PDB file of C-alpha atoms and ligand atoms in Angstrom:
ATOM      1  CA  MET J   1     200.703 -35.591 -34.354  1.00  0.00           C
ATOM      2  CA  LEU J   2     200.750 -34.577 -30.968  1.00  0.00           C
ATOM      3  CA  ILE J   3     197.191 -33.808 -29.240  1.00  0.00           C
ATOM      4  CA  ASP J   4     197.560 -31.943 -25.522  1.00  0.00           C
ATOM      5  CA  ASN J   5     195.304 -33.993 -23.734  1.00  0.00           C
ATOM      6  CA  ASP J   6     195.534 -31.514 -20.710  1.00  0.00           C
ATOM      7  CA  ALA J   7     194.204 -28.474 -22.645  1.00  0.00           C
ATOM      8  CA  THR J   8     191.141 -30.197 -24.415  1.00  0.00           C
ATOM      9  CA  LYS J   9     190.254 -31.850 -21.152  1.00  0.00           C
ATOM     10  CA  LYS J  10     190.363 -28.264 -19.661  1.00  0.00           C
ATOM     11  CA  LEU J  11     188.275 -26.531 -22.478  1.00  0.00           C
ATOM     12  CA  LEU J  12     185.653 -29.634 -22.192  1.00  0.00           C
ATOM     13  CA  GLU J  13     185.393 -28.636 -18.620  1.00  0.00           C
ATOM     14  CA  GLU J  14     185.136 -25.230 -19.045  1.00  0.00           C
ATOM     15  CA  ILE J  15     182.374 -25.552 -21.883  1.00  0.00           C
ATOM     16  CA  GLU J  16     180.369 -28.190 -19.400  1.00  0.00           C
ATOM     17  CA  ILE J  17     180.136 -25.154 -17.208  1.00  0.00           C
ATOM     18  CA  LEU J  18     178.842 -22.927 -19.556  1.00  0.00           C
ATOM     19  CA  ILE J  19     176.336 -25.235 -20.788  1.00  0.00           C
ATOM     20  CA  ARG J  20     174.927 -25.467 -17.386  1.00  0.00           C
ATOM     21  CA  TYR J  21     174.323 -21.678 -17.110  1.00  0.00           C
ATOM     22  CA  ALA J  22     173.751 -21.312 -20.723  1.00  0.00           C
ATOM     23  CA  VAL J  23     170.811 -24.026 -21.795  1.00  0.00           C
ATOM     24  CA  PRO J  24     167.641 -24.804 -20.171  1.00  0.00           C
ATOM     25  CA  GLU J  25     167.929 -28.085 -18.190  1.00  0.00           C
ATOM     26  CA  GLU J  26     165.711 -30.107 -20.742  1.00  0.00           C
ATOM     27  CA  GLU J  27     168.163 -29.348 -23.438  1.00  0.00           C
ATOM     28  CA  GLN J  28     171.572 -29.883 -21.658  1.00  0.00           C
ATOM     29  CA  ALA J  29     171.481 -33.609 -22.410  1.00  0.00           C
ATOM     30  CA  VAL J  30     171.841 -32.758 -26.161  1.00  0.00           C
ATOM     31  CA  ALA J  31     174.233 -30.105 -25.492  1.00  0.00           C
ATOM     32  CA  SER J  32     176.555 -32.373 -23.807  1.00  0.00           C
ATOM     33  CA  ASN J  33     176.378 -35.411 -26.380  1.00  0.00           C
ATOM     34  CA  PHE J  34     177.367 -32.840 -29.103  1.00  0.00           C
ATOM     35  CA  LEU J  35     180.043 -31.461 -27.270  1.00  0.00           C
ATOM     36  CA  ALA J  36     181.709 -35.079 -26.504  1.00  0.00           C
ATOM     37  CA  SER J  37     181.619 -36.004 -30.519  1.00  0.00           C
ATOM     38  CA  PHE J  38     184.205 -33.232 -30.546  1.00  0.00           C
ATOM     39  CA  GLN J  39     186.122 -34.069 -27.226  1.00  0.00           C
ATOM     40  CA  GLU J  40     189.545 -34.055 -29.044  1.00  0.00           C
ATOM     41  CA  ASP J  41     188.808 -31.665 -31.548  1.00  0.00           C
ATOM     42  CA  MET J  42     190.623 -28.337 -30.258  1.00  0.00           C
ATOM     43  CA  PHE J  43     189.595 -26.558 -33.315  1.00  0.00           C
ATOM     44  CA  ALA J  44     185.709 -27.377 -33.031  1.00  0.00           C
ATOM     45  CA  LEU J  45     186.018 -26.867 -28.909  1.00  0.00           C
ATOM     46  CA  GLY J  46     186.962 -23.656 -29.382  1.00  0.00           C
ATOM     47  CA  VAL J  47     184.091 -22.608 -31.511  1.00  0.00           C
ATOM     48  CA  ILE J  48     181.545 -24.143 -29.398  1.00  0.00           C
ATOM     49  CA  LYS J  49     182.871 -22.723 -26.278  1.00  0.00           C
ATOM     50  CA  ASP J  50     182.549 -19.203 -27.993  1.00  0.00           C
ATOM     51  CA  TYR J  51     179.166 -20.028 -28.934  1.00  0.00           C
ATOM     52  CA  TYR J  52     177.849 -20.596 -25.418  1.00  0.00           C
ATOM     53  CA  GLN J  53     179.833 -17.662 -24.157  1.00  0.00           C
ATOM     54  CA  THR J  54     178.211 -15.411 -26.659  1.00  0.00           C
ATOM     55  CA  LEU J  55     174.869 -17.072 -26.955  1.00  0.00           C
ATOM     56  CA  PRO J  56     173.915 -15.200 -30.151  1.00  0.00           C
ATOM     57  CA  ASP J  57     171.090 -13.065 -29.720  1.00  0.00           C
ATOM     58  CA  ALA J  58     170.873 -14.447 -25.856  1.00  0.00           C
ATOM     59  CA  ARG J  59     169.099 -17.540 -27.134  1.00  0.00           C
ATOM     60  CA  GLU J  60     169.185 -19.843 -24.481  1.00  0.00           C
ATOM     61  CA  GLU J  61     169.334 -22.843 -26.896  1.00  0.00           C
ATOM     62  CA  ALA J  62     172.059 -26.163 -27.546  1.00  0.00           C
ATOM     63  CA  LEU J  63     174.325 -26.406 -30.239  1.00  0.00           C
ATOM     64  CA  VAL J  64     173.212 -29.359 -32.265  1.00  0.00           C
ATOM     65  CA  LYS J  65     175.475 -29.008 -35.606  1.00  0.00           C
ATOM     66  CA  ILE J  66     178.494 -27.319 -37.170  1.00  0.00           C
ATOM     67  CA  SER J  67     178.459 -26.771 -40.788  1.00  0.00           C
ATOM     68  CA  ALA J  68     181.569 -25.810 -43.099  1.00  0.00           C
ATOM     69  CA  LEU J  69     180.795 -23.438 -45.521  1.00  0.00           C
ATOM     70  CA  GLU J  70     183.724 -21.823 -46.513  1.00  0.00           C
ATOM     71  CA  GLU J  71     187.558 -22.251 -46.106  1.00  0.00           C
ATOM     72  CA  LYS J  72     190.605 -20.002 -47.248  1.00  0.00           C
ATOM     73  CA  GLU J  73     194.092 -19.211 -45.788  1.00  0.00           C
ATOM     74  CA  GLN J  74     193.387 -20.548 -42.304  1.00  0.00           C
ATOM     75  CA  VAL J  75     189.875 -18.737 -42.062  1.00  0.00           C
ATOM     76  CA  PHE J  76     186.660 -20.911 -41.584  1.00  0.00           C
ATOM     77  CA  LEU J  77     183.253 -19.702 -42.380  1.00  0.00           C
ATOM     78  CA  LEU J  78     180.945 -21.691 -40.219  1.00  0.00           C
ATOM     79  CA  LEU J  79     177.306 -22.417 -39.657  1.00  0.00           C
ATOM     80  CA  LEU J  80     176.600 -22.852 -36.006  1.00  0.00           C
ATOM     81  CA  SER J  81     172.806 -24.380 -36.041  1.00  0.00           C
ATOM     82  CA  THR J  82     170.478 -24.915 -33.011  1.00  0.00           C
ATOM     83  CA  SER J  83     167.254 -26.899 -33.606  1.00  0.00           C
ATOM     84  CA  ALA J  84     165.781 -23.354 -34.451  1.00  0.00           C
ATOM     85  CA  HIS J  85     168.262 -20.826 -35.480  1.00  0.00           C
ATOM     86  CA  HIS J  86     171.226 -20.718 -37.630  1.00  0.00           C
ATOM     87  CA  TYR J  87     174.427 -18.673 -37.305  1.00  0.00           C
ATOM     88  CA  TYR J  88     177.250 -17.746 -39.801  1.00  0.00           C
ATOM     89  CA  TYR J  89     180.681 -17.595 -37.902  1.00  0.00           C
ATOM     90  CA  LEU J  90     183.677 -16.649 -39.140  1.00  0.00           C
ATOM     91  CA  THR J  91     187.134 -18.079 -37.446  1.00  0.00           C
ATOM     92  CA  ASN J  92     190.582 -18.790 -37.446  1.00  0.00           C
ATOM     93  CA  ASP J  93     193.061 -19.977 -34.789  1.00  0.00           C
ATOM     94  CA  GLU J  94     193.128 -16.467 -33.243  1.00  0.00           C
ATOM     95  CA  GLY J  95     189.223 -15.905 -32.425  1.00  0.00           C
ATOM     96  CA  GLY J  96     185.681 -15.931 -34.141  1.00  0.00           C
ATOM     97  CA  LEU J  97     182.942 -13.308 -34.957  1.00  0.00           C
ATOM     98  CA  PHE J  98     179.341 -13.941 -35.363  1.00  0.00           C
ATOM     99  CA  LEU J  99     178.140 -12.291 -38.337  1.00  0.00           C
ATOM    100  CA  GLY J 100     174.350 -12.966 -38.250  1.00  0.00           C
ATOM    101  CA  GLU J 101     171.565 -15.394 -38.989  1.00  0.00           C
ATOM    102  CA  TRP J 102     171.238 -17.537 -42.273  1.00  0.00           C
ATOM    103  CA  ASP J 103     167.799 -15.983 -42.979  1.00  0.00           C
ATOM    104  CA  LYS J 104     169.469 -12.595 -43.261  1.00  0.00           C
ATOM    105  CA  GLY J 105     172.302 -13.729 -45.474  1.00  0.00           C
ATOM    106  CA  ILE J 106     175.930 -12.418 -45.199  1.00  0.00           C
ATOM    107  CA  VAL J 107     175.809  -8.524 -45.686  1.00  0.00           C
ATOM    108  CA  ASP J 108     179.569  -8.090 -44.980  1.00  0.00           C
ATOM    109  CA  GLY J 109     181.347  -7.213 -48.581  1.00  0.00           C
ATOM    110  CA  HIS J 110     184.638  -7.847 -47.239  1.00  0.00           C
ATOM    111  CA  VAL J 111     183.785 -11.246 -45.844  1.00  0.00           C
ATOM    112  CA  LEU J 112     182.102 -12.205 -49.396  1.00  0.00           C
ATOM    113  CA  SER J 113     184.881 -10.821 -51.261  1.00  0.00           C
ATOM    114  CA  PHE J 114     187.548 -12.480 -49.243  1.00  0.00           C
ATOM    115  CA  PHE J 115     185.975 -15.926 -50.005  1.00  0.00           C
ATOM    116  CA  ASP J 116     185.923 -14.650 -53.832  1.00  0.00           C
ATOM    117  CA  TYR J 117     182.283 -13.750 -54.247  1.00  0.00           C
ATOM    118  CA  PRO J 118     181.499 -10.615 -55.966  1.00  0.00           C
ATOM    119  CA  ASP J 119     178.410 -10.201 -54.383  1.00  0.00           C
ATOM    120  CA  GLU J 120     175.603 -12.033 -52.090  1.00  0.00           C
ATOM    121  CA  GLU J 121     173.750 -13.213 -54.812  1.00  0.00           C
ATOM    122  CA  ALA J 122     176.541 -15.389 -56.110  1.00  0.00           C
ATOM    123  CA  PHE J 123     177.020 -16.501 -52.250  1.00  0.00           C
ATOM    124  CA  LYS J 124     173.366 -17.791 -52.371  1.00  0.00           C
ATOM    125  CA  LYS J 125     173.937 -19.746 -55.486  1.00  0.00           C
ATOM    126  CA  THR J 126     176.802 -21.949 -53.763  1.00  0.00           C
ATOM    127  CA  HIS J 127     174.981 -22.048 -50.296  1.00  0.00           C
ATOM    128  CA  THR J 128     171.405 -22.657 -51.673  1.00  0.00           C
ATOM    129  CA  SER J 129     169.778 -24.389 -48.213  1.00  0.00           C
ATOM    130  CA  ILE J 130     170.828 -25.404 -44.952  1.00  0.00           C
ATOM    131  CA  LYS J 131     170.095 -28.952 -45.547  1.00  0.00           C
ATOM    132  CA  GLU J 132     172.865 -28.778 -48.164  1.00  0.00           C
ATOM    133  CA  CYS J 133     175.791 -27.288 -45.987  1.00  0.00           C
ATOM    134  CA  ARG J 134     178.571 -29.469 -45.485  1.00  0.00           C
ATOM    135  CA  GLU J 135     178.500 -30.938 -41.790  1.00  0.00           C
ATOM    136  CA  TYR J 136     181.770 -30.379 -39.997  1.00  0.00           C
ATOM    137  CA  VAL J 137     183.234 -34.016 -39.301  1.00  0.00           C
ATOM    138  CA  PRO J 138     184.997 -34.022 -36.006  1.00  0.00           C
ATOM    139  CA  LEU J 139     188.889 -33.957 -36.286  1.00  0.00           C
ATOM    140  CA  GLU J 140     188.859 -33.188 -40.182  1.00  0.00           C
ATOM    141  CA  ARG J 141     191.108 -30.344 -39.523  1.00  0.00           C
ATOM    142  CA  LEU J 142     193.815 -32.861 -38.283  1.00  0.00           C
ATOM    143  CA  ASN J 143     192.741 -35.856 -40.506  1.00  0.00           C
ATOM    144  CA  GLU J 144     194.896 -35.531 -43.532  1.00  0.00           C
ATOM    145  CA  GLU J 145     192.568 -38.198 -45.402  1.00  0.00           C
ATOM    146  CA  ILE J 146     189.811 -35.543 -45.894  1.00  0.00           C
ATOM    147  CA  CYS J 147     189.854 -32.711 -47.900  1.00  0.00           C
ATOM    148  CA  PRO J 148     190.058 -29.671 -45.494  1.00  0.00           C
ATOM    149  CA  SER J 149     187.515 -27.887 -48.310  1.00  0.00           C
ATOM    150  CA  CYS J 150     184.915 -29.971 -49.628  1.00  0.00           C
ATOM    151  CA  GLY J 151     185.243 -33.171 -47.218  1.00  0.00           C
ATOM    152  CA  ILE J 152     186.079 -35.711 -50.244  1.00  0.00           C
ATOM    153  CA  LYS J 153     188.054 -38.656 -48.949  1.00  0.00           C
ATOM    154  CA  ALA J 154     191.521 -39.277 -50.198  1.00  0.00           C
ATOM    155  CA  GLY J 155     191.344 -40.724 -53.589  1.00  0.00           C
ATOM    156  CA  GLY J 156     187.919 -39.110 -54.319  1.00  0.00           C
ATOM    157  CA  LEU J 157     187.020 -36.200 -56.759  1.00  0.00           C
ATOM    158  CA  HIS J 158     186.595 -32.874 -55.067  1.00  0.00           C
ATOM    159  CA  THR J 159     183.460 -30.813 -55.519  1.00  0.00           C
ATOM    160  CA  LEU J 160     184.164 -28.939 -58.565  1.00  0.00           C
ATOM    161  CA  GLY J 161     185.051 -25.467 -57.748  1.00  0.00           C
ATOM    162  CA  CYS J 162     186.951 -26.642 -54.313  1.00  0.00           C
ATOM    163  CA  PRO J 163     190.227 -24.890 -53.905  1.00  0.00           C
ATOM    164  CA  VAL J 164     192.272 -27.343 -53.087  1.00  0.00           C
ATOM    165  CA  GLU J 165     191.498 -29.274 -56.616  1.00  0.00           C
ATOM    166  CA  VAL J 166     194.796 -29.401 -58.696  1.00  0.00           C
ATOM    167  CA  CYS J 167     194.317 -28.267 -62.100  1.00  0.00           C
ATOM    168  CA  PRO J 168     195.284 -31.118 -64.740  1.00  0.00           C
ATOM    169  CA  TRP J 169     196.741 -28.910 -67.505  1.00  0.00           C
ATOM    170  CA  CYS J 170     198.859 -26.791 -65.444  1.00  0.00           C
ATOM    171  CA  GLY J 171     199.506 -28.076 -62.080  1.00  0.00           C
ATOM    172  CA  GLY J 172     198.346 -25.075 -60.287  1.00  0.00           C
ATOM    173  CA  GLN J 173     195.020 -24.429 -58.104  1.00  0.00           C
ATOM    174  CA  LEU J 174     192.113 -25.377 -60.863  1.00  0.00           C
ATOM    175  CA  ASN J 175     190.157 -22.282 -59.403  1.00  0.00           C
ATOM    176  CA  HIS J 176     192.725 -19.633 -59.451  1.00  0.00           C
ATOM    177  CA  CYS J 177     194.858 -20.574 -62.840  1.00  0.00           C
ATOM    178  CA  ASN J 178     193.892 -19.473 -66.190  1.00  0.00           C
ATOM    179  CA  CYS J 179     193.159 -23.000 -67.880  1.00  0.00           C
ATOM    180  CA  ARG J 180     189.772 -22.962 -67.487  1.00  0.00           C
ATOM    181  CA  PHE J 181     188.633 -19.705 -69.205  1.00  0.00           C
ATOM    182  CA  GLU J 182     191.421 -21.066 -72.405  1.00  0.00           C
ATOM    183  CA  GLN J 183     190.174 -24.416 -72.182  1.00  0.00           C
ATOM    184  CA  LEU J 184     186.647 -22.839 -72.910  1.00  0.00           C
ATOM    185  CA  ASP J 185     187.711 -19.795 -74.858  1.00  0.00           C
ATOM    186  CA  VAL J 186     185.728 -17.527 -72.320  1.00  0.00           C
ATOM    187  CA  GLU J 187     186.515 -14.549 -70.417  1.00  0.00           C
ATOM    188  CA  GLU J 188     184.663 -15.525 -67.348  1.00  0.00           C
ATOM    189  CA  LEU J 189     182.598 -18.544 -66.162  1.00  0.00           C
ATOM    190  CA  THR J 190     178.891 -17.582 -65.477  1.00  0.00           C
ATOM    191  CA  ASP J 191     176.141 -19.798 -67.412  1.00  0.00           C
ATOM    192  CA  GLU J 192     175.988 -23.511 -66.478  1.00  0.00           C
ATOM    193  CA  LYS J 193     176.311 -24.499 -69.970  1.00  0.00           C
ATOM    194  CA  LYS J 194     179.996 -23.394 -69.662  1.00  0.00           C
ATOM    195  CA  LEU J 195     180.382 -25.107 -66.518  1.00  0.00           C
ATOM    196  CA  THR J 196     178.970 -28.505 -67.651  1.00  0.00           C
ATOM    197  CA  GLU J 197     181.440 -27.930 -70.916  1.00  0.00           C
ATOM    198  CA  LEU J 198     184.211 -27.469 -68.249  1.00  0.00           C
ATOM    199  CA  GLU J 199     183.228 -30.481 -66.528  1.00  0.00           C
ATOM    200  CA  GLU J 200     183.228 -32.379 -69.799  1.00  0.00           C
ATOM    201  CA  LYS J 201     186.665 -31.280 -70.476  1.00  0.00           C
ATOM    202  CA  LEU J 202     188.212 -31.953 -67.159  1.00  0.00           C
ATOM    203  CA  GLU J 203     187.011 -35.391 -67.009  1.00  0.00           C
ATOM    204  CA  LYS J 204     188.542 -35.886 -70.690  1.00  0.00           C
ATOM    205  CA  LYS J 205     191.759 -34.779 -69.666  1.00  0.00           C
ATOM    206  CA  GLY J 206     191.341 -36.355 -66.169  1.00  0.00           C
ATOM    207  CA  ARG J 207     190.724 -34.989 -62.617  1.00  0.00           C
ATOM    208  CA  ILE J 208     192.910 -35.113 -60.291  1.00  0.00           C
ATOM    209  CA  PRO J 209     191.838 -36.977 -57.196  1.00  0.00           C
ATOM    210  CA  TYR J 210     192.236 -35.582 -53.348  1.00  0.00           C
ATOM    211  CA  ALA J 211     195.537 -36.607 -51.774  1.00  0.00           C
ATOM    212  CA  ARG J 212     197.155 -35.577 -48.551  1.00  0.00           C
ATOM    213  CA  GLU J 213     199.645 -33.691 -50.115  1.00  0.00           C
ATOM    214  CA  GLN J 214     197.552 -31.242 -51.528  1.00  0.00           C
ATOM    215  CA  ARG J 215     196.565 -30.091 -48.004  1.00  0.00           C
ATOM    216  CA  PRO J 216     197.338 -26.433 -47.555  1.00  0.00           C
ATOM    217  CA  SER J 217     200.430 -25.519 -45.502  1.00  0.00           C
ATOM    218  CA  PHE J 218     198.436 -24.848 -42.340  1.00  0.00           C
ATOM    219  CA  LEU J 219     197.435 -28.453 -41.609  1.00  0.00           C
ATOM    220  CA  THR J 220     201.362 -29.466 -41.239  1.00  0.00           C
ATOM    221  CA  GLU J 221     203.074 -29.747 -38.183  1.00  0.00           C
ATOM    222  CA  GLU J 222     202.960 -26.072 -36.112  1.00  0.00           C
ATOM    223  CA  GLY J 223     199.515 -24.520 -36.286  1.00  0.00           C
ATOM    224  CA  ALA J 224     197.300 -27.492 -36.540  1.00  0.00           C
ATOM    225  CA  VAL J 225     197.491 -28.200 -32.776  1.00  0.00           C
ATOM    226  CA  LYS J 226     197.699 -25.628 -30.455  1.00  0.00           C
TER     227      LYS J 226
HETATM  228 ZN1   ZN N   1     188.391 -30.845 -51.952  1.00  0.00          ZN
HETATM  229 ZN1   ZN N   2     195.645 -24.777 -64.732  1.00  0.00          ZN
END
């Protein structure tokens, strides 16, 4: 895979300049160190640049963490954290959008339904606390050894519910095919007991661990690096 060194270098320099203007002196080292950990990751650099350009709520704070909450069809829902605030950020390769703060939740119904959540409650059940949000690993969008959705390494089992997991009964997408309902003989999966039952059935059948072939097509050749 080719990485465009000139483009990443230019982007890095641009962000360094933004940081100098956007962040008070005592936070600049923190901001620069964080930036340096993503120096080869065009996707993350784009996110960081947008953060410093936008400075949500005009707060002048260093960005210290990027968490990956959701991913579907090349659209990522991230959580961008400073030491004091946490912002939802929706992005694809074309651009990004700040959706507001963690505390206020996701109010946009289109965003929720895009990621297959019927309502905000359901979203909150999956993303219960900031601490449990999975940190975005530098280069993970380019690293084929890591599941792009749940972050498990090749050979490991996905987090149950990960959209990349392959169904052992039909070979389709486990969270999209009907097998889970058929296996449990239910119309929908809502209670914990049924979920545990599904997990047991899956284990008996044999869950399919993550392998690079399961990666969604957006991560192959074109589109991966620009
Ligand atoms: Zn996964
Ligand atoms: Zn199936």
